[in-house]
Amino acid sequence: MNKITSIFLGISFGFVLTKSEVISWFRIQKMFRFEEPYMYLIIGTAVIVGIISIQILKKVKLKSLSKENLDFSGKELNKGTIIGGTIFGIGWAITGACPGPIFAQIGTGEYVAFATLIGAMSGSLLYNILRNKLPQ
Amino acid sequence: MEIFENLDWLIYGILIGLFVPIILLLGNKQFGISSAMQNVCSVIIPKTKKLFSKEELNENSWKLYFVIGIVVGGILATSFFDEGINIFLPQKYYSIEGIITLFLGGLLVGFGTRYANGCTSGHSITGLSMLKLSSLLATISFFVGGLIYTFIF
């Protein structure tokens, strides 16, 4: 995917994330405390739209812009899926941000989110250093 | 019910979900953001480049531009299309203690998403859209982690 397309898609995504407030620590807290259905409704709707889109793409056998067959492979299941997933969930509740929203929070002027970004960069580095020693 | 009076969640949910087919069609890429951290890290601190898999860095190079776009999207949404108060993080995080807390939380986000091979966008949106068991288990784990922190700590 070329740079212009990637930046344009990123701008659209960041705009939607911010406007929908899914990047808000307060919304994430209300989700984990079951105080409002908002986040569940957004994620649920997104998944339903995603499932329908994928089923349509499979049926019509559309190719990508680069004329390749579409990649529906998904991700492998291993121990990291569960252990890493739980570790991420704790971080999500603390920071109110998953990886995409960290960048959007910075854009909105919540500059303290740079601390989250540096933490996340360090975390990805730490994982790559320890990779071979972790149960997979 | 309140949720049916204001249908913003429906519009936003649809828009977010559409990124899955759009990114597949435009780039034949599976939409996900957590792996971009590796690219960001290797660009900001070039010395770390050799610690990451070259293959992964190449595969995800487009995400570097995508996340730059997300920052711009955040700026646009709050500066030019501003409708109210834009507070996304509590004031308590603007302190030394808060910065350390966010750094440590970020560390868990970065480490956890790489170990799980995906985050909310990669597993919960894209992976679930493709009906993958790994992504369902990952999503459940994300919530288990979040609930553990919320109700135990």
Coordinates of C-alpha atoms in Angstrom, one line a residue, chain B:
Chain B
M1 CA -34.0 3.1 25.7
E2 CA -31.3 5.8 25.6
I3 CA -29.1 3.8 23.2
F4 CA -31.8 4.0 20.5
E5 CA -32.3 7.7 20.9
N6 CA -28.8 8.5 19.9
L7 CA -27.5 6.2 17.1
D8 CA -23.9 7.6 17.0
W9 CA -22.6 4.2 18.0
L10 CA -24.2 2.6 15.0
I11 CA -22.6 5.1 12.6
Y12 CA -19.2 4.9 14.2
G13 CA -19.4 1.1 14.5
I14 CA -20.1 0.8 10.7
L15 CA -17.3 3.2 9.8
I16 CA -14.8 1.3 11.9
G17 CA -15.9 -2.1 10.6
L18 CA -15.5 -0.9 7.0
F19 CA -11.8 -0.5 7.4
V20 CA -11.5 -4.3 7.3
P21 CA -12.7 -4.7 3.7
I22 CA -11.2 -1.3 2.5
I23 CA -7.7 -2.2 3.7
L24 CA -8.0 -5.7 2.2
L25 CA -9.1 -4.3 -1.1
L26 CA -6.7 -1.5 -1.4
G27 CA -3.6 -3.2 0.0
N28 CA -4.5 -6.8 0.6
K29 CA -3.4 -6.3 4.2
Q30 CA -5.0 -7.5 7.3
F31 CA -6.0 -4.5 9.3
G32 CA -4.2 -4.2 12.7
I33 CA -2.1 -1.5 14.4
S34 CA -0.1 -3.1 17.2
S35 CA 2.8 -4.2 15.0
A36 CA 3.3 -0.6 13.9
M37 CA 5.0 0.0 17.3
Q38 CA 7.9 -2.0 16.0
N39 CA 8.2 0.2 12.9
V40 CA 7.8 3.4 15.0
C41 CA 10.5 2.2 17.4
S42 CA 12.9 1.2 14.6
V43 CA 12.5 4.6 13.0
I44 CA 12.9 6.7 16.1
I45 CA 15.7 4.6 17.5
P46 CA 17.5 3.2 14.4
K47 CA 19.8 1.0 16.7
T48 CA 16.8 -1.1 17.7
K49 CA 16.1 -2.1 14.0
K50 CA 18.2 -5.2 14.3
L51 CA 16.2 -6.5 17.3
F52 CA 13.1 -6.8 15.2
S53 CA 12.3 -9.3 12.4
K54 CA 13.2 -7.7 9.0
E55 CA 10.3 -9.5 7.4
E56 CA 7.8 -8.1 9.9
L57 CA 9.2 -4.5 9.5
N58 CA 8.9 -4.7 5.7
E59 CA 5.4 -6.3 5.8
N60 CA 4.2 -3.5 8.2
S61 CA 6.0 -0.5 6.7
W62 CA 2.7 1.0 5.5
K63 CA 1.5 1.2 9.1
L64 CA 4.1 3.8 9.9
Y65 CA 2.3 6.2 7.6
F66 CA -1.1 4.9 8.8
V67 CA -0.3 5.8 12.5
I68 CA 1.1 9.3 11.4
G69 CA -2.3 9.7 9.8
I70 CA -4.1 8.7 13.0
V71 CA -2.3 11.5 14.8
V72 CA -3.4 14.0 12.1
G73 CA -6.9 12.6 12.4
G74 CA -6.9 13.3 16.1
I75 CA -5.7 16.8 15.5
L76 CA -8.4 17.4 12.8
A77 CA -11.2 16.0 15.0
T78 CA -10.4 18.2 17.9
S79 CA -9.1 21.4 16.2
F80 CA -11.3 21.9 13.1
F81 CA -14.4 20.0 13.8
D82 CA -14.6 20.7 17.5
E83 CA -18.0 20.5 19.2
G84 CA -17.2 20.5 22.8
I85 CA -14.8 19.6 25.5
N86 CA -12.2 17.2 24.3
I87 CA -10.8 15.4 27.4
F88 CA -9.7 11.9 26.8
L89 CA -7.4 11.2 29.8
P90 CA -8.0 12.1 33.5
Q91 CA -6.1 15.0 34.9
K92 CA -4.5 12.7 37.5
Y93 CA -2.2 11.4 34.7
Y94 CA -0.6 14.8 34.3
S95 CA 1.9 14.2 37.2
I96 CA 5.1 12.3 37.7
E97 CA 3.2 9.4 39.1
G98 CA 0.7 9.5 36.2
I99 CA 3.5 9.5 33.6
I100 CA 5.1 6.5 35.2
T101 CA 1.7 4.8 35.4
L102 CA 1.0 5.4 31.7
F103 CA 4.5 4.3 30.8
L104 CA 4.0 1.0 32.6
G105 CA 0.5 0.6 31.2
G106 CA 2.0 1.3 27.7
L107 CA 4.7 -1.3 28.4
L108 CA 1.9 -3.9 29.0
V109 CA 0.1 -2.8 25.9
G110 CA 3.2 -3.1 23.7
F111 CA 4.4 -6.3 25.2
G112 CA 1.0 -7.9 25.4
T113 CA -0.1 -7.1 21.9
R114 CA 3.1 -8.4 20.3
Y115 CA 2.9 -11.6 22.4
A116 CA -0.8 -12.0 21.5
N117 CA 0.1 -11.1 17.9
G118 CA -2.6 -8.5 17.7
C119 CA -4.7 -5.9 19.4
T120 CA -8.3 -4.6 19.3
S121 CA -8.0 -3.8 15.6
G122 CA -6.1 -6.9 14.6
H123 CA -7.9 -9.5 16.7
S124 CA -11.2 -8.0 17.9
I125 CA -12.2 -6.2 14.7
T126 CA -10.3 -8.0 11.8
G127 CA -9.8 -11.5 13.3
L128 CA -13.4 -11.7 14.6
S129 CA -14.6 -10.5 11.2
M130 CA -12.8 -13.5 9.7
L131 CA -14.4 -15.7 12.3
K132 CA -11.0 -16.9 13.7
L133 CA -11.0 -18.8 16.9
S134 CA -7.6 -17.3 17.9
S135 CA -9.1 -13.9 17.7
L136 CA -12.1 -14.8 19.8
L137 CA -9.8 -16.2 22.5
A138 CA -7.6 -13.1 22.2
T139 CA -10.6 -10.8 22.6
I140 CA -11.8 -12.7 25.7
S141 CA -8.3 -12.5 27.1
F142 CA -8.3 -8.7 26.5
F143 CA -11.4 -8.4 28.6
V144 CA -10.3 -10.8 31.3
G145 CA -7.1 -8.6 31.7
G146 CA -9.1 -5.4 31.7
L147 CA -11.6 -6.8 34.3
I148 CA -8.8 -8.1 36.5
Y149 CA -7.2 -4.7 36.6
T150 CA -10.5 -2.8 37.1
F151 CA -12.0 -5.0 39.8
I152 CA -8.9 -6.3 41.7
F153 CA -6.5 -3.3 41.7

